[in-house]
């Protein structure tokens, strides 16, 4: 059978078609019972917390790839999820219908932002020119739907990992032709980001790493990656795109080792190549735990150095050892994230993007609503907990007390880089051996539990 060109099917889906019949806007219902899961018990968008609305603190976003391209496949089984708007083709007509369905979902859920990869929203053509034309047609519709609904684009990213051309990497490929193609793809991505008013642009280097050091020149690949980013910065400035550039760390998968291993690794890379002023980090906690760190580790480290730009709000199952992209439902984890966000004054122009997918066994449309609503509620509860922790100041007071010796005397001189080794020796001779006090870890853990 002759293959049908993806550009032959370009008829717009009906503007009046309803894709989620029977579902209205998710309501705020704080008195809801345990079985009423399709409501907000804690998330009230207009409620003020420490001088800002919940909506402004949380800046929720729905990701397109999991929620509208995910079909429940895993390495051991085929698709389990079939959405009613899908016709099984990779046509532009189907892409437009899917996009309209997504904006109906956004409007009913109440999130103000969305995110996508370039290849999520539009089919790839036989040539870059055809691919870009497909993308332009979908972007025109996206602009129309954004204007109609008021939903904004939190960020765009380019899929530089799925196509076979990227099997050795994109910017770090051993083949310069591949890296050149990736650069052309990102050029178009930046243009799309500007066209749709994206507030950020993300790089996730899933193939930027290695499987074997025997056939990898790591210094050359990292040099090439830095040069790639310098081209990005130059073109961003040339076209006047004002969004924040973000890099998303992940330690592994699909590569054995990813160059953007964790927050500290990315920050070191940026400083090494003189790129730090141009980028911040998009932290995904599921990636953080894959790196062997606690859930909030990378968020705290990035924030501590003024590099936390946005958050891919999800969680994983550390016992499994791979990236499961589950919806975040743990109140303690969300409290720790929001404590950091509030302490740095917010995460704008970034946000909390649900880079999460319903489970393979969760096949109903209702599951998609419940997953997002429950995760939004969990973060709203975390925000309220964080506000109380910060307002009461008990945890901070106890933390400050641990470091009191650094506020005066020898400690203050060391902290300000004014002390010498000779002075330190003299102090010990005069004052004797130190007598460390208790870290009182259990006391801190019990205090946190009080707020949760």
XYZ file of C-alpha atoms in Angstrom:
452
model
C 0.000 0.000 0.000
C 1.343 3.438 -0.880
C 2.236 5.563 2.139
C -0.039 8.549 2.665
C 1.844 11.814 3.111
C 1.398 13.364 6.518
C 0.772 16.673 4.789
C -2.307 15.421 2.905
C -4.492 15.385 6.007
C -4.695 19.011 7.089
C -8.387 19.568 7.740
C -9.007 21.169 11.119
C -10.874 19.143 13.682
C -14.222 20.686 14.532
C -13.860 23.667 16.813
C -17.072 22.669 18.585
C -16.163 19.027 19.203
C -16.102 18.048 22.897
C -13.437 15.544 23.854
C -14.177 15.179 27.567
C -17.990 14.990 27.745
C -19.354 14.616 31.236
C -16.390 16.409 32.823
C -16.760 19.975 34.028
C -14.217 22.263 35.638
C -12.511 20.708 38.656
C -14.012 22.396 41.704
C -12.498 23.512 44.997
C -14.310 21.471 47.646
C -12.412 21.438 50.963
C -15.099 19.389 52.708
C -14.888 16.539 50.177
C -14.878 12.988 51.479
C -12.167 10.398 50.941
C -13.740 8.922 47.809
C -14.267 12.315 46.132
C -10.959 12.415 44.285
C -11.916 14.592 41.323
C -11.919 17.813 43.357
C -9.443 20.195 44.942
C -9.420 20.033 48.730
C -6.420 22.330 49.179
C -5.732 24.056 45.863
C -7.659 27.312 45.678
C -6.000 29.268 42.863
C -6.935 32.690 44.277
C -6.120 31.974 47.924
C -3.240 34.117 49.186
C -0.274 32.515 50.928
C 2.495 34.802 52.199
C 1.454 37.635 49.891
C 0.967 35.647 46.666
C -1.855 33.564 45.303
C -1.485 29.804 45.169
C -1.647 30.071 41.400
C 1.367 32.413 41.388
C 3.419 30.276 43.769
C 2.694 26.974 42.053
C 2.462 27.876 38.347
C 1.147 24.436 37.410
C 1.816 23.057 33.943
C 0.648 19.935 32.097
C 3.175 18.180 29.877
C 1.941 17.178 26.452
C 4.129 14.124 25.848
C 2.926 11.989 28.754
C -0.665 13.166 29.002
C -1.491 13.340 25.290
C 1.061 11.100 23.608
C 1.409 8.431 26.290
C -0.315 5.164 25.434
C 0.786 2.921 28.300
C 3.630 1.147 26.529
C 6.547 -0.240 28.508
C 9.560 -2.416 27.571
C 7.485 -5.536 28.174
C 4.118 -4.675 26.692
C 2.263 -2.756 24.019
C -0.194 0.116 24.355
C -3.055 -0.171 26.856
C -4.458 3.377 26.570
C -6.620 4.384 23.612
C -7.954 7.927 23.663
C -11.259 8.575 21.847
C -9.842 11.437 19.770
C -7.033 9.303 18.306
C -7.465 7.718 14.866
C -4.240 5.712 14.907
C -2.431 7.848 12.350
C 0.476 10.270 12.556
C -1.353 12.778 10.387
C -1.669 16.516 10.836
C -5.448 16.107 11.146
C -4.985 13.789 14.114
C -2.349 16.109 15.601
C -4.780 19.027 15.462
C -7.594 17.033 17.018
C -5.249 15.918 19.801
C -4.165 19.512 20.413
C -7.771 20.679 20.702
C -8.441 17.864 23.165
C -5.487 18.956 25.276
C -6.655 22.551 25.565
C -10.126 21.399 26.596
C -8.418 19.362 29.317
C -6.317 22.339 30.440
C -9.395 24.536 30.653
C -11.322 22.017 32.737
C -8.390 21.203 35.022
C -7.485 24.839 35.590
C -3.721 24.797 34.940
C -2.363 27.989 33.387
C 0.642 26.504 31.560
C 1.609 23.655 29.255
C 4.876 22.225 27.891
C 5.849 20.156 24.860
C 8.657 18.677 22.763
C 8.675 19.762 19.121
C 8.041 16.208 17.941
C 5.152 15.680 20.389
C 2.857 18.135 18.699
C 3.627 17.687 15.001
C 4.664 14.684 12.896
C 8.187 14.489 11.551
C 8.449 14.626 7.761
C 10.887 13.108 5.301
C 12.995 16.276 5.275
C 13.685 19.057 7.748
C 11.733 21.465 5.523
C 8.653 19.213 5.602
C 9.021 18.715 9.344
C 9.226 22.468 9.926
C 6.157 23.044 7.746
C 4.209 20.494 9.803
C 5.318 22.222 12.991
C 4.345 25.664 11.675
C 0.826 24.450 10.917
C 0.380 23.070 14.435
C 1.968 26.135 16.048
C -0.594 28.339 14.302
C -3.357 26.309 15.940
C -1.565 26.331 19.300
C -1.351 30.126 19.173
C -5.082 30.309 18.455
C -5.909 27.950 21.354
C -3.610 29.777 23.774
C -5.329 33.070 22.931
C -8.778 31.519 23.297
C -8.142 29.802 26.657
C -5.523 32.011 28.279
C -3.259 28.990 28.825
C 0.407 29.963 28.357
C 3.480 28.032 27.286
C 5.828 27.395 30.207
C 8.535 25.930 28.027
C 9.435 24.204 24.786
C 12.127 21.586 24.275
C 13.457 19.730 21.253
C 13.371 15.949 21.071
C 17.033 15.212 20.362
C 16.921 11.595 21.496
C 14.138 9.529 19.867
C 15.123 9.475 16.189
C 17.756 6.869 15.168
C 20.004 9.696 13.934
C 20.606 10.547 17.592
C 21.723 7.080 18.677
C 25.236 8.399 19.445
C 23.958 11.652 20.905
C 22.949 14.984 19.424
C 25.325 17.822 20.294
C 27.824 15.222 21.554
C 27.509 12.815 18.622
C 30.718 11.475 17.101
C 29.213 12.510 13.738
C 29.346 16.272 13.138
C 26.545 15.962 10.549
C 24.214 14.765 13.319
C 25.202 17.637 15.615
C 24.552 20.030 12.733
C 21.061 18.592 12.251
C 20.408 18.972 16.000
C 21.475 22.609 15.795
C 19.065 23.213 12.916
C 16.282 21.558 14.903
C 16.979 23.748 17.959
C 17.024 26.856 15.744
C 13.444 26.077 14.749
C 12.566 25.238 18.352
C 13.710 28.656 19.543
C 11.633 30.316 16.808
C 8.578 28.346 17.917
C 9.242 29.287 21.541
C 9.313 32.963 20.638
C 6.208 32.668 18.449
C 4.183 31.089 21.276
C 5.527 33.279 24.064
C 7.322 30.480 25.918
C 8.761 31.635 29.212
C 11.610 29.087 29.125
C 13.433 26.702 26.797
C 14.674 23.360 28.126
C 17.539 21.064 27.155
C 17.412 17.441 28.300
C 20.348 15.465 26.942
C 19.072 11.928 27.138
C 21.635 10.727 24.593
C 24.360 13.174 25.648
C 26.525 10.673 27.476
C 28.148 7.317 26.887
C 27.644 3.568 27.022
C 31.341 2.688 26.904
C 34.431 4.747 27.648
C 36.389 2.617 25.192
C 34.851 4.365 22.182
C 34.177 7.776 23.769
C 36.314 10.932 23.857
C 34.602 12.583 26.813
C 36.605 15.828 26.657
C 35.811 16.309 22.971
C 32.118 15.589 23.520
C 31.832 18.052 26.399
C 33.699 20.692 24.379
C 31.256 20.136 21.526
C 28.287 20.410 23.904
C 29.574 23.736 25.210
C 30.057 25.021 21.655
C 26.507 23.913 20.824
C 25.133 25.917 23.749
C 27.103 28.972 22.652
C 25.356 28.792 19.265
C 22.023 28.589 21.109
C 22.812 31.697 23.163
C 23.851 33.628 20.062
C 20.667 32.762 18.153
C 18.446 33.375 21.175
C 19.866 36.906 21.387
C 19.664 37.402 17.622
C 15.928 36.686 17.398
C 15.112 38.422 20.681
C 13.768 35.398 22.543
C 13.509 36.527 26.175
C 12.815 33.157 27.810
C 15.111 31.526 30.350
C 17.354 28.704 29.075
C 17.220 25.613 31.296
C 19.189 22.371 31.514
C 17.560 19.310 33.078
C 19.905 16.921 34.915
C 19.555 13.136 34.778
C 22.223 10.589 35.717
C 21.447 7.799 33.247
C 18.773 6.191 31.051
C 18.832 5.852 28.156
C 22.611 6.358 28.238
C 24.719 4.464 30.769
C 26.103 7.787 32.026
C 24.604 11.154 31.170
C 26.869 14.203 31.181
C 24.164 16.210 33.000
C 24.340 13.759 35.915
C 22.910 15.959 38.682
C 22.594 19.613 39.699
C 26.168 19.973 40.889
C 27.526 18.343 37.740
C 25.566 20.700 35.495
C 26.587 23.765 37.506
C 30.245 22.705 37.316
C 29.950 22.252 33.535
C 28.356 25.669 33.106
C 31.061 27.367 35.174
C 33.836 25.444 33.425
C 32.717 26.706 30.019
C 31.652 30.221 31.038
C 27.938 29.556 30.466
C 26.539 29.957 33.988
C 24.988 33.389 33.463
C 22.926 32.124 30.535
C 21.334 29.023 32.066
C 19.439 27.789 35.083
C 18.314 24.273 35.967
C 15.045 22.439 35.455
C 15.031 19.869 38.251
C 13.098 16.612 38.030
C 13.060 14.844 41.419
C 12.657 11.406 39.827
C 16.019 12.040 38.147
C 17.449 13.182 41.472
C 16.566 9.914 43.170
C 17.989 7.976 40.190
C 21.282 9.717 40.967
C 21.142 8.278 44.481
C 20.095 11.496 46.195
C 17.089 12.328 48.394
C 14.007 13.660 46.584
C 14.635 17.352 47.317
C 18.448 17.245 47.023
C 18.913 18.814 43.570
C 16.210 21.419 44.195
C 17.947 22.565 47.382
C 21.420 22.577 45.809
C 20.293 24.446 42.690
C 18.405 26.997 44.772
C 21.343 27.512 47.135
C 23.414 28.815 44.212
C 20.641 30.798 42.529
C 20.290 28.237 39.736
C 16.827 26.758 40.349
C 14.802 27.801 37.315
C 11.912 25.341 37.116
C 10.712 21.967 38.411
C 9.428 18.899 36.614
C 7.057 17.828 39.362
C 6.968 14.055 39.568
C 8.241 11.155 41.621
C 9.561 7.650 41.087
C 9.914 4.280 42.750
C 13.540 4.182 43.955
C 13.261 0.435 44.565
C 12.806 -0.098 40.806
C 15.863 1.829 39.661
C 14.478 3.479 36.538
C 12.571 6.609 35.577
C 8.909 5.826 36.302
C 7.536 9.411 36.042
C 4.738 9.019 38.583
C 2.489 11.810 39.793
C 3.782 13.360 43.031
C 1.500 12.354 45.906
C 3.861 12.416 48.909
C 3.088 15.364 51.186
C 6.482 15.435 52.879
C 8.360 15.593 49.571
C 6.118 18.338 48.211
C 6.468 20.293 51.452
C 10.263 20.231 51.165
C 10.095 21.369 47.536
C 7.736 24.222 48.321
C 9.779 25.269 51.354
C 12.712 25.810 48.992
C 10.558 27.584 46.398
C 9.084 29.957 48.994
C 12.468 30.645 50.558
C 13.844 31.768 47.190
C 10.786 33.939 46.551
C 9.144 31.751 43.889
C 10.196 29.846 40.806
C 8.960 32.181 38.037
C 9.460 32.290 35.105
C 9.609 28.549 35.715
C 6.852 26.506 37.279
C 5.749 23.084 38.446
C 5.401 21.006 35.302
C 3.821 17.579 35.761
C 6.324 15.461 33.847
C 4.293 12.457 34.929
C 2.134 9.810 33.329
C -0.848 7.835 34.515
C 0.005 4.212 35.170
C -0.279 1.707 32.341
C -3.269 0.210 34.117
C -5.040 3.582 34.550
C -6.869 3.712 31.241
C -9.933 5.910 31.839
C -10.175 9.616 31.008
C -11.124 10.189 34.625
C -7.727 8.837 35.701
C -6.024 11.638 33.786
C -8.038 14.274 35.662
C -7.649 12.619 39.063
C -3.885 12.222 38.678
C -3.357 15.901 37.927
C -5.892 17.209 40.442
C -4.497 15.068 43.255
C -0.928 16.111 42.477
C -1.943 19.781 42.376
C -3.666 19.320 45.726
C -0.580 17.658 47.184
C 1.612 20.582 46.182
C -0.970 23.060 47.483
C -0.882 21.255 50.801
C 2.915 21.333 50.648
C 2.775 25.086 50.018
C 0.574 25.650 53.074
C 2.871 23.494 55.186
C 5.929 25.370 53.926
C 4.329 28.735 54.650
C 3.645 27.688 58.229
C 7.167 26.328 58.709
C 8.688 29.561 57.417
C 6.267 31.873 59.258
C 6.781 30.222 62.634
C 10.548 30.085 62.144
C 11.124 27.276 64.640
C 12.957 25.015 62.197
C 15.115 27.902 60.955
C 15.946 28.972 64.514
C 17.083 25.454 65.357
C 19.139 25.261 62.156
C 20.809 28.605 62.824
C 21.710 27.456 66.332
C 23.788 24.595 64.882
C 26.020 27.105 63.089
C 26.199 29.761 65.815
C 29.971 29.401 66.228
C 30.473 30.738 62.702
C 28.984 34.137 63.615
C 31.858 35.433 65.721
C 35.500 34.949 66.611
C 37.591 32.471 64.645
C 34.535 31.012 62.899
C 33.562 34.403 61.456
C 37.136 35.027 60.290
C 37.297 31.653 58.517
C 33.882 32.226 56.929
C 34.966 35.592 55.530
C 38.274 34.157 54.258
C 40.266 36.398 56.604
C 41.816 33.719 58.832
C 45.185 32.019 58.413
C 46.322 28.502 59.232
C 48.664 29.962 61.823
C 45.755 31.682 63.574
C 43.787 28.433 63.584
C 46.720 26.596 65.163
C 47.092 29.296 67.808
C 43.370 29.081 68.633
C 43.579 25.318 69.192
C 46.668 25.634 71.370
C 44.827 28.186 73.520
C 41.359 26.579 73.578
C 42.069 22.854 73.359
C 40.216 20.151 71.449
C 36.685 20.777 70.121
C 33.703 19.060 71.756
C 31.055 18.607 69.037
C 27.426 18.766 70.162
C 24.566 16.539 69.076
C 23.204 16.937 65.556
C 19.697 16.239 66.931
C 18.566 14.778 63.613
C 15.557 13.028 65.138
C 14.481 16.315 66.728
C 14.505 17.994 63.305
C 12.591 15.115 61.722
C 9.979 15.260 64.481
C 9.583 19.027 64.004
C 8.989 18.565 60.290
C 6.376 15.877 60.984
C 4.528 18.359 63.195
C 3.787 20.481 60.113
C 2.881 17.605 57.832
